[in-house]
CSV table of N, CA and C and ligand atoms in Angstrom, one decimal:
chain,number,residue,atom,x,y,z
A,1,MET,N,-8.4,48.6,5.5
A,1,MET,CA,-8.2,48.2,7.0
A,1,MET,C,-8.2,48.9,8.0
A,2,SER,N,-8.7,49.1,8.5
A,2,SER,CA,-8.8,49.8,10.1
A,2,SER,C,-6.8,50.2,10.4
A,3,LYS,N,-6.7,50.4,11.4
A,3,LYS,CA,-5.2,50.6,12.0
A,3,LYS,C,-5.6,50.4,13.3
A,4,LYS,N,-4.5,50.1,13.9
A,4,LYS,CA,-4.9,49.6,15.4
A,4,LYS,C,-3.6,50.4,16.2
A,5,HIS,N,-4.2,50.4,16.9
A,5,HIS,CA,-3.5,51.8,18.0
A,5,HIS,C,-2.5,50.8,19.0
A,6,ILE,N,-1.7,51.1,18.6
A,6,ILE,CA,-0.5,50.2,19.7
A,6,ILE,C,-0.3,50.9,20.7
A,7,THR,N,0.0,50.7,22.3
A,7,THR,CA,1.1,50.6,22.8
A,7,THR,C,1.7,50.1,23.7
A,8,ALA,N,3.3,50.7,23.5
A,8,ALA,CA,4.4,49.3,24.2
A,8,ALA,C,5.1,50.6,24.7
A,9,VAL,N,6.7,50.1,25.6
A,9,VAL,CA,7.5,51.2,26.1
A,9,VAL,C,8.7,50.7,25.6
A,10,VAL,N,9.3,51.7,24.9
A,10,VAL,CA,10.3,51.3,24.0
A,10,VAL,C,11.4,52.4,24.7
A,11,ASN,N,11.9,51.2,25.1
A,11,ASN,CA,13.8,51.8,25.4
A,11,ASN,C,13.2,52.7,26.7
A,12,GLY,N,12.5,52.4,27.4
A,12,GLY,CA,11.9,53.2,28.5
A,12,GLY,C,10.8,54.1,28.3
A,13,ASP,N,10.5,53.9,27.5
A,13,ASP,CA,9.8,55.3,27.2
A,13,ASP,C,8.0,55.1,26.9
A,14,VAL,N,6.9,54.7,27.3
A,14,VAL,CA,6.0,54.6,27.0
A,14,VAL,C,5.6,55.8,25.4
A,15,SER,N,5.3,54.5,24.3
A,15,SER,CA,4.9,55.4,22.7
A,15,SER,C,4.1,54.2,22.3
A,16,GLU,N,3.2,55.2,22.1
A,16,GLU,CA,1.8,54.7,21.3
A,16,GLU,C,2.2,55.0,19.5
A,17,PHE,N,1.6,54.3,18.8
A,17,PHE,CA,1.4,54.3,17.3
A,17,PHE,C,0.7,54.0,16.5
A,18,LEU,N,0.0,54.0,15.3
A,18,LEU,CA,-1.6,53.3,14.7
A,18,LEU,C,-0.3,52.7,13.9
A,19,SER,N,-1.0,51.4,13.7
A,19,SER,CA,-0.3,50.5,12.6
A,19,SER,C,-1.7,49.7,11.4
A,20,ASP,N,-0.8,49.0,10.6
A,20,ASP,CA,-2.2,48.6,9.8
A,20,ASP,C,-1.9,47.1,10.5
A,21,PRO,N,-2.8,45.8,10.4
A,21,PRO,CA,-3.0,44.6,10.5
A,21,PRO,C,-1.5,44.1,10.5
A,22,GLY,N,-1.6,43.8,9.6
A,22,GLY,CA,-0.1,43.4,8.5
A,22,GLY,C,1.4,44.1,8.8
A,23,THR,N,1.5,45.1,9.5
A,23,THR,CA,2.7,45.3,9.9
A,23,THR,C,3.5,45.2,10.5
A,24,THR,N,4.6,44.8,9.7
A,24,THR,CA,6.4,44.7,10.8
A,24,THR,C,6.3,44.7,12.0
A,25,LEU,N,6.4,44.8,13.4
A,25,LEU,CA,7.2,45.5,14.2
A,25,LEU,C,8.4,46.6,13.9
A,26,LEU,N,9.5,45.3,12.9
A,26,LEU,CA,10.1,46.4,12.8
A,26,LEU,C,10.1,48.0,11.6
A,27,ASP,N,9.3,47.8,10.7
A,27,ASP,CA,8.5,48.7,10.0
A,27,ASP,C,7.7,49.9,11.2
A,28,ALA,N,7.2,49.2,12.1
A,28,ALA,CA,6.9,49.9,13.0
A,28,ALA,C,7.8,51.1,13.4
A,29,LEU,N,9.1,50.6,14.3
A,29,LEU,CA,9.7,50.8,14.8
A,29,LEU,C,10.5,52.3,14.0
A,30,ARG,N,10.4,51.8,12.5
A,30,ARG,CA,11.8,52.8,11.4
A,30,ARG,C,10.6,53.7,11.2
A,31,ASP,N,9.0,53.1,10.9
A,31,ASP,CA,8.5,54.5,10.0
A,31,ASP,C,7.3,55.2,10.9
A,32,GLU,N,7.4,53.9,11.6
A,32,GLU,CA,6.0,55.5,13.2
A,32,GLU,C,7.0,55.6,14.0
A,33,LEU,N,8.1,55.6,14.6
A,33,LEU,CA,8.6,55.7,15.4
A,33,LEU,C,9.9,56.6,15.0
A,34,GLY,N,10.6,56.4,14.0
A,34,GLY,CA,11.5,56.8,13.3
A,34,GLY,C,12.7,56.0,14.6
A,35,LEU,N,13.0,55.0,14.7
A,35,LEU,CA,14.3,54.5,15.4
A,35,LEU,C,14.9,53.3,14.3
A,36,THR,N,15.4,53.7,13.4
A,36,THR,CA,16.0,53.6,11.9
A,36,THR,C,17.7,52.6,12.1
A,37,GLY,N,17.4,52.1,13.0
A,37,GLY,CA,18.7,52.2,14.0
A,37,GLY,C,18.7,50.5,13.7
A,38,SER,N,17.3,49.6,13.3
A,38,SER,CA,17.2,48.4,13.4
A,38,SER,C,17.2,47.8,11.8
A,39,LYS,N,18.0,48.0,11.5
A,39,LYS,CA,17.6,47.6,9.9
A,39,LYS,C,16.9,46.3,9.2
A,40,GLU,N,16.7,46.2,8.0
A,40,GLU,CA,16.4,45.0,6.9
A,40,GLU,C,17.2,44.8,6.3
A,41,GLY,N,17.9,43.7,6.7
A,41,GLY,CA,18.4,42.7,5.9
A,41,GLY,C,18.2,42.1,4.7
A,42,CYS,N,17.4,40.9,6.0
A,42,CYS,CA,16.1,39.6,4.2
A,42,CYS,C,14.9,39.7,5.1
A,43,GLY,N,14.2,40.2,5.8
A,43,GLY,CA,12.5,39.9,6.4
A,43,GLY,C,12.6,39.1,6.7
A,44,THR,N,13.5,38.5,6.3
A,44,THR,CA,12.6,36.9,6.9
A,44,THR,C,13.3,36.0,8.3
A,45,GLY,N,14.0,36.3,8.8
A,45,GLY,CA,14.3,36.2,10.1
A,45,GLY,C,15.7,35.4,9.8
A,46,ASP,N,16.6,35.6,8.7
A,46,ASP,CA,18.0,35.0,8.5
A,46,ASP,C,18.8,36.0,8.6
A,47,CYS,N,18.3,37.0,8.9
A,47,CYS,CA,20.2,37.8,9.6
A,47,CYS,C,20.4,38.8,10.6
A,48,GLY,N,19.3,38.8,10.9
A,48,GLY,CA,20.0,39.7,12.8
A,48,GLY,C,19.7,40.4,12.5
A,49,ALA,N,19.7,41.4,11.4
A,49,ALA,CA,19.8,42.8,10.9
A,49,ALA,C,18.7,43.7,12.4
A,50,CYS,N,17.7,43.0,12.0
A,50,CYS,CA,16.6,43.8,12.9
A,50,CYS,C,17.0,43.1,14.3
A,51,SER,N,17.1,42.8,14.9
A,51,SER,CA,17.3,42.2,16.7
A,51,SER,C,16.7,43.0,16.9
A,52,VAL,N,16.0,43.1,18.0
A,52,VAL,CA,15.2,44.1,19.0
A,52,VAL,C,15.1,42.9,20.4
A,53,ILE,N,15.1,43.6,21.7
A,53,ILE,CA,15.1,42.5,22.7
A,53,ILE,C,13.3,43.3,23.4
A,54,VAL,N,12.3,41.9,23.4
A,54,VAL,CA,10.9,42.0,23.6
A,54,VAL,C,10.8,41.3,25.1
A,55,ASP,N,10.4,42.3,26.2
A,55,ASP,CA,10.0,41.6,27.0
A,55,ASP,C,11.7,40.6,27.6
A,56,GLY,N,12.3,41.0,27.9
A,56,GLY,CA,13.4,39.8,27.5
A,56,GLY,C,14.4,38.8,27.0
A,57,ARG,N,13.1,39.4,25.6
A,57,ARG,CA,13.8,38.1,24.3
A,57,ARG,C,14.0,38.6,23.2
A,58,LEU,N,15.4,38.3,22.9
A,58,LEU,CA,15.7,38.3,21.5
A,58,LEU,C,14.5,38.0,20.4
A,59,VAL,N,14.6,39.0,19.6
A,59,VAL,CA,13.5,38.9,18.8
A,59,VAL,C,14.3,39.5,17.3
A,60,CYS,N,13.9,39.3,16.8
A,60,CYS,CA,13.6,38.9,14.7
A,60,CYS,C,12.6,40.1,14.6
A,61,SER,N,12.4,41.6,14.7
A,61,SER,CA,11.1,42.3,14.4
A,61,SER,C,10.8,41.9,13.4
A,62,CYS,N,11.5,41.9,12.4
A,62,CYS,CA,10.5,41.6,10.8
A,62,CYS,C,10.0,39.7,11.0
A,63,LEU,N,10.0,39.1,11.8
A,63,LEU,CA,9.0,38.3,12.1
A,63,LEU,C,7.4,38.2,13.0
A,64,MET,N,8.0,39.9,13.6
A,64,MET,CA,6.7,39.9,15.3
A,64,MET,C,6.4,41.0,14.3
A,65,LEU,N,4.5,40.6,14.2
A,65,LEU,CA,3.7,41.9,13.7
A,65,LEU,C,3.9,43.4,14.8
A,66,ALA,N,3.3,44.0,14.6
A,66,ALA,CA,3.8,45.4,15.4
A,66,ALA,C,2.7,45.3,16.3
A,67,ALA,N,2.0,44.4,16.0
A,67,ALA,CA,0.2,44.6,17.0
A,67,ALA,C,0.3,43.9,18.4
A,68,GLU,N,1.4,42.7,17.7
A,68,GLU,CA,2.0,41.8,18.7
A,68,GLU,C,2.8,42.5,20.3
A,69,ALA,N,3.2,43.7,19.7
A,69,ALA,CA,4.3,44.7,21.0
A,69,ALA,C,2.9,45.3,21.1
A,70,GLU,N,1.7,44.7,21.2
A,70,GLU,CA,1.0,46.1,22.5
A,70,GLU,C,1.0,45.3,23.7
A,71,GLY,N,1.6,46.3,24.8
A,71,GLY,CA,1.6,46.6,25.9
A,71,GLY,C,3.3,45.5,26.8
A,72,LYS,N,4.2,45.5,25.6
A,72,LYS,CA,5.1,44.5,25.6
A,72,LYS,C,6.4,46.1,25.7
A,73,ARG,N,7.2,45.2,26.6
A,73,ARG,CA,9.0,46.0,26.6
A,73,ARG,C,9.6,46.4,25.7
A,74,ILE,N,9.9,47.2,25.0
A,74,ILE,CA,11.0,46.8,23.4
A,74,ILE,C,12.2,47.7,23.7
A,75,GLU,N,13.1,46.7,23.8
A,75,GLU,CA,14.2,47.8,23.5
A,75,GLU,C,14.9,47.0,22.2
A,76,THR,N,15.5,49.0,21.7
A,76,THR,CA,16.5,47.8,20.4
A,76,THR,C,17.6,49.4,21.0
A,77,ILE,N,18.3,49.4,19.4
A,77,ILE,CA,20.0,49.9,19.2
A,77,ILE,C,19.9,50.8,20.5
A,78,GLU,N,19.1,52.2,19.5
A,78,GLU,CA,18.6,53.7,20.1
A,78,GLU,C,18.6,53.9,21.8
A,79,GLY,N,18.5,52.9,22.5
A,79,GLY,CA,18.1,53.0,23.9
A,79,GLY,C,19.5,52.0,24.5
A,80,MET,N,20.6,51.5,24.0
A,80,MET,CA,21.7,51.0,24.5
A,80,MET,C,22.8,52.2,25.4
A,81,ALA,N,22.9,52.9,24.5
A,81,ALA,CA,23.8,54.8,25.4
A,81,ALA,C,23.3,55.1,26.3
A,82,GLN,N,23.2,55.3,27.2
A,82,GLN,CA,22.6,55.9,28.4
A,82,GLN,C,23.2,57.1,28.8
A,83,ASP,N,22.3,58.4,28.6
A,83,ASP,CA,22.7,59.2,29.3
A,83,ASP,C,24.4,60.2,28.5
A,84,GLY,N,24.6,59.4,27.1
A,84,GLY,CA,25.4,60.1,26.2
A,84,GLY,C,26.7,58.9,26.5
A,85,VAL,N,26.3,58.1,26.9
A,85,VAL,CA,27.7,56.8,27.6
A,85,VAL,C,27.6,55.9,26.9
A,86,LEU,N,28.4,55.4,26.1
A,86,LEU,CA,27.9,54.6,25.2
A,86,LEU,C,27.7,52.3,26.3
A,87,HIS,N,27.4,51.7,26.1
A,87,HIS,CA,27.7,50.5,26.6
A,87,HIS,C,28.4,50.0,26.2
A,88,PRO,N,29.6,49.2,27.3
A,88,PRO,CA,30.5,48.6,27.1
A,88,PRO,C,30.1,47.8,26.3
A,89,LEU,N,29.1,47.2,25.4
A,89,LEU,CA,29.6,46.8,23.9
A,89,LEU,C,29.6,47.8,22.7
A,90,GLN,N,29.4,48.4,22.8
A,90,GLN,CA,29.4,49.8,22.1
A,90,GLN,C,30.9,50.3,21.6
A,91,GLN,N,31.4,50.2,22.6
A,91,GLN,CA,32.7,50.8,23.1
A,91,GLN,C,33.7,49.9,22.3
A,92,LYS,N,33.5,47.9,23.0
A,92,LYS,CA,34.9,47.6,22.6
A,92,LYS,C,34.4,47.4,20.9
A,93,PHE,N,33.4,47.9,21.0
A,93,PHE,CA,33.5,47.5,19.1
A,93,PHE,C,34.3,48.1,18.5
A,94,LEU,N,34.0,49.3,19.0
A,94,LEU,CA,34.8,50.5,18.1
A,94,LEU,C,36.6,50.3,18.3
A,95,GLU,N,36.2,49.9,19.8
A,95,GLU,CA,38.3,49.5,20.6
A,95,GLU,C,38.1,47.9,19.2
A,96,HIS,N,38.1,47.6,18.8
A,96,HIS,CA,38.6,46.2,18.6
A,96,HIS,C,37.7,46.3,16.8
A,97,ALA,N,37.4,47.9,16.2
A,97,ALA,CA,37.3,47.9,14.9
A,97,ALA,C,36.1,46.0,14.5
A,98,ALA,N,35.3,46.3,15.3
A,98,ALA,CA,34.4,45.0,15.5
A,98,ALA,C,33.1,45.5,14.0
A,99,LEU,N,33.7,46.6,13.5
A,99,LEU,CA,32.8,47.0,12.0
A,99,LEU,C,33.0,47.8,11.1
A,100,GLN,N,32.3,47.1,9.9
A,100,GLN,CA,32.9,48.2,8.7
A,100,GLN,C,32.0,49.2,7.7
A,101,CYS,N,31.0,48.4,6.8
A,101,CYS,CA,29.9,48.9,7.0
A,101,CYS,C,28.5,49.5,7.4
A,102,GLY,N,29.0,48.9,9.2
A,102,GLY,CA,27.7,49.3,10.1
A,102,GLY,C,26.5,48.2,10.0
A,103,PHE,N,26.2,47.6,8.9
A,103,PHE,CA,24.3,47.3,8.7
A,103,PHE,C,24.4,46.3,9.6
A,104,CYS,N,25.3,45.2,10.1
A,104,CYS,CA,24.5,44.3,10.8
A,104,CYS,C,24.9,44.8,12.7
A,105,THR,N,25.7,46.1,12.5
A,105,THR,CA,25.9,46.1,13.7
A,105,THR,C,25.1,46.1,14.9
A,106,PRO,N,23.3,47.3,14.5
A,106,PRO,CA,23.2,47.6,15.5
A,106,PRO,C,22.3,45.5,16.2
A,107,GLY,N,22.8,44.9,15.1
A,107,GLY,CA,21.8,43.5,15.6
A,107,GLY,C,22.7,43.4,16.3
A,108,LEU,N,23.8,42.8,15.5
A,108,LEU,CA,24.9,42.2,16.3
A,108,LEU,C,24.9,43.0,18.2
A,109,LEU,N,24.6,43.9,18.3
A,109,LEU,CA,25.1,44.2,19.8
A,109,LEU,C,24.1,44.4,20.5
A,110,VAL,N,23.1,44.1,19.9
A,110,VAL,CA,21.3,44.5,20.5
A,110,VAL,C,21.7,42.8,21.3
A,111,ALA,N,21.7,41.3,20.5
A,111,ALA,CA,21.9,40.1,20.9
A,111,ALA,C,22.8,40.1,21.3
A,112,SER,N,24.1,40.7,21.4
A,112,SER,CA,25.4,40.3,22.4
A,112,SER,C,25.0,41.4,23.6
A,113,ARG,N,23.8,42.0,24.1
A,113,ARG,CA,23.5,42.2,25.4
A,113,ARG,C,22.3,41.5,25.6
A,114,ALA,N,21.7,41.0,24.4
A,114,ALA,CA,20.7,39.7,25.4
A,114,ALA,C,21.4,38.6,25.9
A,115,LEU,N,22.7,38.7,25.5
A,115,LEU,CA,23.1,36.6,25.5
A,115,LEU,C,24.0,37.7,26.8
A,116,LEU,N,24.5,38.7,27.6
A,116,LEU,CA,25.2,39.3,28.4
A,116,LEU,C,24.3,39.1,29.2
A,117,GLU,N,23.0,39.6,29.4
A,117,GLU,CA,22.3,40.0,30.3
A,117,GLU,C,21.7,38.8,31.3
A,118,THR,N,22.0,37.1,30.5
A,118,THR,CA,21.8,36.5,30.9
A,118,THR,C,22.9,35.3,30.7
A,119,ASN,N,23.8,35.6,30.2
A,119,ASN,CA,25.4,34.6,30.5
A,119,ASN,C,26.1,35.5,30.6
A,120,PRO,N,27.1,36.0,32.1
A,120,PRO,CA,27.5,37.4,32.0
A,120,PRO,C,28.6,37.4,31.7
A,121,ASP,N,29.3,35.2,31.3
A,121,ASP,CA,30.4,34.8,31.4
A,121,ASP,C,30.4,34.0,30.4
A,122,PRO,N,30.5,34.1,29.1
A,122,PRO,CA,29.7,33.5,28.2
A,122,PRO,C,31.3,32.8,27.7
A,123,THR,N,31.5,31.3,27.4
A,123,THR,CA,32.9,30.8,26.6
A,123,THR,C,32.1,31.7,24.9
A,124,GLU,N,33.8,31.2,24.2
A,124,GLU,CA,33.6,31.7,23.2
A,124,GLU,C,32.7,31.1,22.4
A,125,THR,N,32.8,29.6,22.7
A,125,THR,CA,31.7,28.5,21.7
A,125,THR,C,30.6,29.6,21.9
A,126,GLU,N,29.8,30.1,23.0
A,126,GLU,CA,28.8,30.7,23.5
A,126,GLU,C,28.5,31.7,22.8
A,127,VAL,N,29.5,32.1,22.7
A,127,VAL,CA,29.6,33.8,22.2
A,127,VAL,C,29.4,33.5,20.3
A,128,ARG,N,29.3,32.5,19.5
A,128,ARG,CA,30.0,32.3,18.6
A,128,ARG,C,28.4,31.7,18.1
A,129,TYR,N,28.0,30.7,19.1
A,129,TYR,CA,26.7,30.1,19.2
A,129,TYR,C,25.3,31.0,19.0
A,130,TRP,N,25.4,31.5,19.8
A,130,TRP,CA,24.9,33.0,20.2
A,130,TRP,C,24.5,33.7,19.0
A,131,LEU,N,25.5,34.3,18.2
A,131,LEU,CA,25.5,35.2,17.2
A,131,LEU,C,25.7,34.5,15.8
A,132,ALA,N,25.0,33.7,16.1
A,132,ALA,CA,24.9,32.7,14.1
A,132,ALA,C,24.4,33.1,14.3
A,133,GLY,N,22.7,33.6,14.3
A,133,GLY,CA,21.8,34.0,13.8
A,133,GLY,C,21.7,35.4,12.9
A,134,ASN,N,23.3,36.6,13.7
A,134,ASN,CA,23.4,37.8,13.0
A,134,ASN,C,24.9,37.5,12.0
A,135,LEU,N,23.9,37.8,11.1
A,135,LEU,CA,25.2,37.5,9.9
A,135,LEU,C,26.0,39.2,9.1
A,136,CYS,N,27.2,39.0,8.8
A,136,CYS,CA,28.1,40.3,8.4
A,136,CYS,C,28.5,40.0,7.1
A,137,ARG,N,28.9,40.8,6.6
A,137,ARG,CA,29.6,40.2,5.3
A,137,ARG,C,31.1,40.7,5.6
A,138,CYS,N,31.1,42.0,6.0
A,138,CYS,CA,32.9,42.5,6.3
A,138,CYS,C,33.2,41.9,7.1
A,139,THR,N,33.3,41.8,8.3
A,139,THR,CA,34.0,41.6,9.3
A,139,THR,C,35.2,40.2,9.0
A,140,GLY,N,34.7,39.0,8.8
A,140,GLY,CA,34.4,37.8,9.4
A,140,GLY,C,34.4,37.5,10.9
A,141,TYR,N,34.1,38.0,11.3
A,141,TYR,CA,33.1,38.5,12.7
A,141,TYR,C,33.9,37.2,13.9
A,142,ASP,N,35.5,37.1,13.6
A,142,ASP,CA,36.6,37.5,14.8
A,142,ASP,C,36.4,38.8,15.3
A,143,LYS,N,36.6,39.9,14.9
A,143,LYS,CA,36.5,40.8,15.7
A,143,LYS,C,35.5,41.6,16.4
A,144,VAL,N,34.1,40.6,16.2
A,144,VAL,CA,33.3,41.0,16.9
A,144,VAL,C,33.1,39.9,17.3
A,145,ILE,N,33.5,39.0,18.0
A,145,ILE,CA,33.9,37.7,18.7
A,145,ILE,C,34.8,38.4,20.1
A,146,ARG,N,35.9,39.3,20.0
A,146,ARG,CA,36.8,39.4,20.6
A,146,ARG,C,35.2,40.4,21.5
A,147,ALA,N,35.3,41.6,20.5
A,147,ALA,CA,34.5,42.6,21.6
A,147,ALA,C,33.6,41.8,22.2
A,148,VAL,N,33.2,41.0,21.9
A,148,VAL,CA,32.3,40.8,23.1
A,148,VAL,C,32.7,40.3,23.8
A,149,MET,N,33.6,39.4,23.9
A,149,MET,CA,34.2,39.1,25.3
A,149,MET,C,35.1,39.9,26.3
A,150,ASP,N,35.3,41.0,25.4
A,150,ASP,CA,36.5,41.8,26.2
A,150,ASP,C,35.1,42.8,27.1
A,151,ALA,N,34.0,42.8,26.5
A,151,ALA,CA,33.0,43.9,26.8
A,151,ALA,C,32.4,43.2,28.0
A,152,ALA,N,32.3,41.5,27.8
A,152,ALA,CA,31.5,40.9,29.1
A,152,ALA,C,32.6,40.3,30.3
A,153,ALA,N,33.9,40.6,29.7
A,153,ALA,CA,35.1,40.8,30.9
A,153,ALA,C,34.8,42.0,31.8
A,154,GLU,N,35.5,43.5,31.1
A,154,GLU,CA,34.7,44.2,31.6
A,154,GLU,C,33.7,44.5,32.3
A,155,MET,N,32.1,44.2,31.7
A,155,MET,CA,31.0,44.2,32.4
A,155,MET,C,31.3,43.4,34.2
A,156,ARG,N,32.3,42.4,33.7
A,156,ARG,CA,31.8,41.5,35.0
A,156,ARG,C,32.6,42.1,36.5
A,157,GLN,N,34.3,43.0,36.1
A,157,GLN,CA,35.4,43.5,36.4
A,157,GLN,C,33.9,44.6,37.5
A,158,VAL,N,33.1,45.2,36.1
A,158,VAL,CA,32.7,46.8,36.9
A,158,VAL,C,32.1,46.2,38.1
A,159,ARG,N,30.7,44.8,37.7
A,159,ARG,CA,30.1,44.3,38.4
A,159,ARG,C,30.8,43.6,39.9
A,160,ARG,N,32.5,43.5,40.3
A,160,ARG,CA,32.8,43.0,41.4
A,160,ARG,C,32.7,44.2,41.6
A,161,ALA,N,33.4,44.9,40.9
A,161,ALA,CA,33.6,46.2,42.0
A,161,ALA,C,32.5,47.0,42.8
A,162,SER,N,31.5,46.8,42.6
A,162,SER,CA,30.6,48.3,43.1
A,162,SER,C,29.8,46.9,43.8
B,201,LIG,FE1,15.0,40.7,10.0
B,201,LIG,FE2,17.0,39.7,8.3
B,201,LIG,S1,15.6,41.9,8.0
B,201,LIG,S2,16.5,38.4,10.4
B,202,LIG,FE1,29.0,45.0,7.0
B,202,LIG,FE2,28.8,43.8,9.3
B,202,LIG,S1,29.9,44.9,9.0
B,202,LIG,S2,27.9,43.5,7.1
């Protein structure tokens, strides 16, 4: 079966790759573009480890075909830090020790970013509900929730000051 040529904007850069018709976006990101931050925990849309943002929407990249990425704007964990400076969410995850093995962390960070971009002042319940699709077997979630709430507060403060 012939490969399809895909062009997408990945973390702000135009990227081109060849993909088999059945290849998932997750596999294309990892194997064709070398962006291995997105993880495959389940491959069935249940764990959130493969979360990416596609045209502003949070997506499980294991459930999306690479061919569907044609012309789309894709943001992955690799695009979160800018010019060597961690995103506030990344910084707060470190400060709150909101990770242990780290396997779920890229997905949690990308999902949290997607939340704060649409809801900069979420309640704790809203954060917990939003991240319910991101499974973590290590942290017990509390530190993650604290980190997201703290990052949201800091980002609001920066926005007010600017
Ligand atoms: Fe995609 Fe688990 S690997 S949701
Ligand atoms: Fe290990 Fe979340 S830190 S699965």
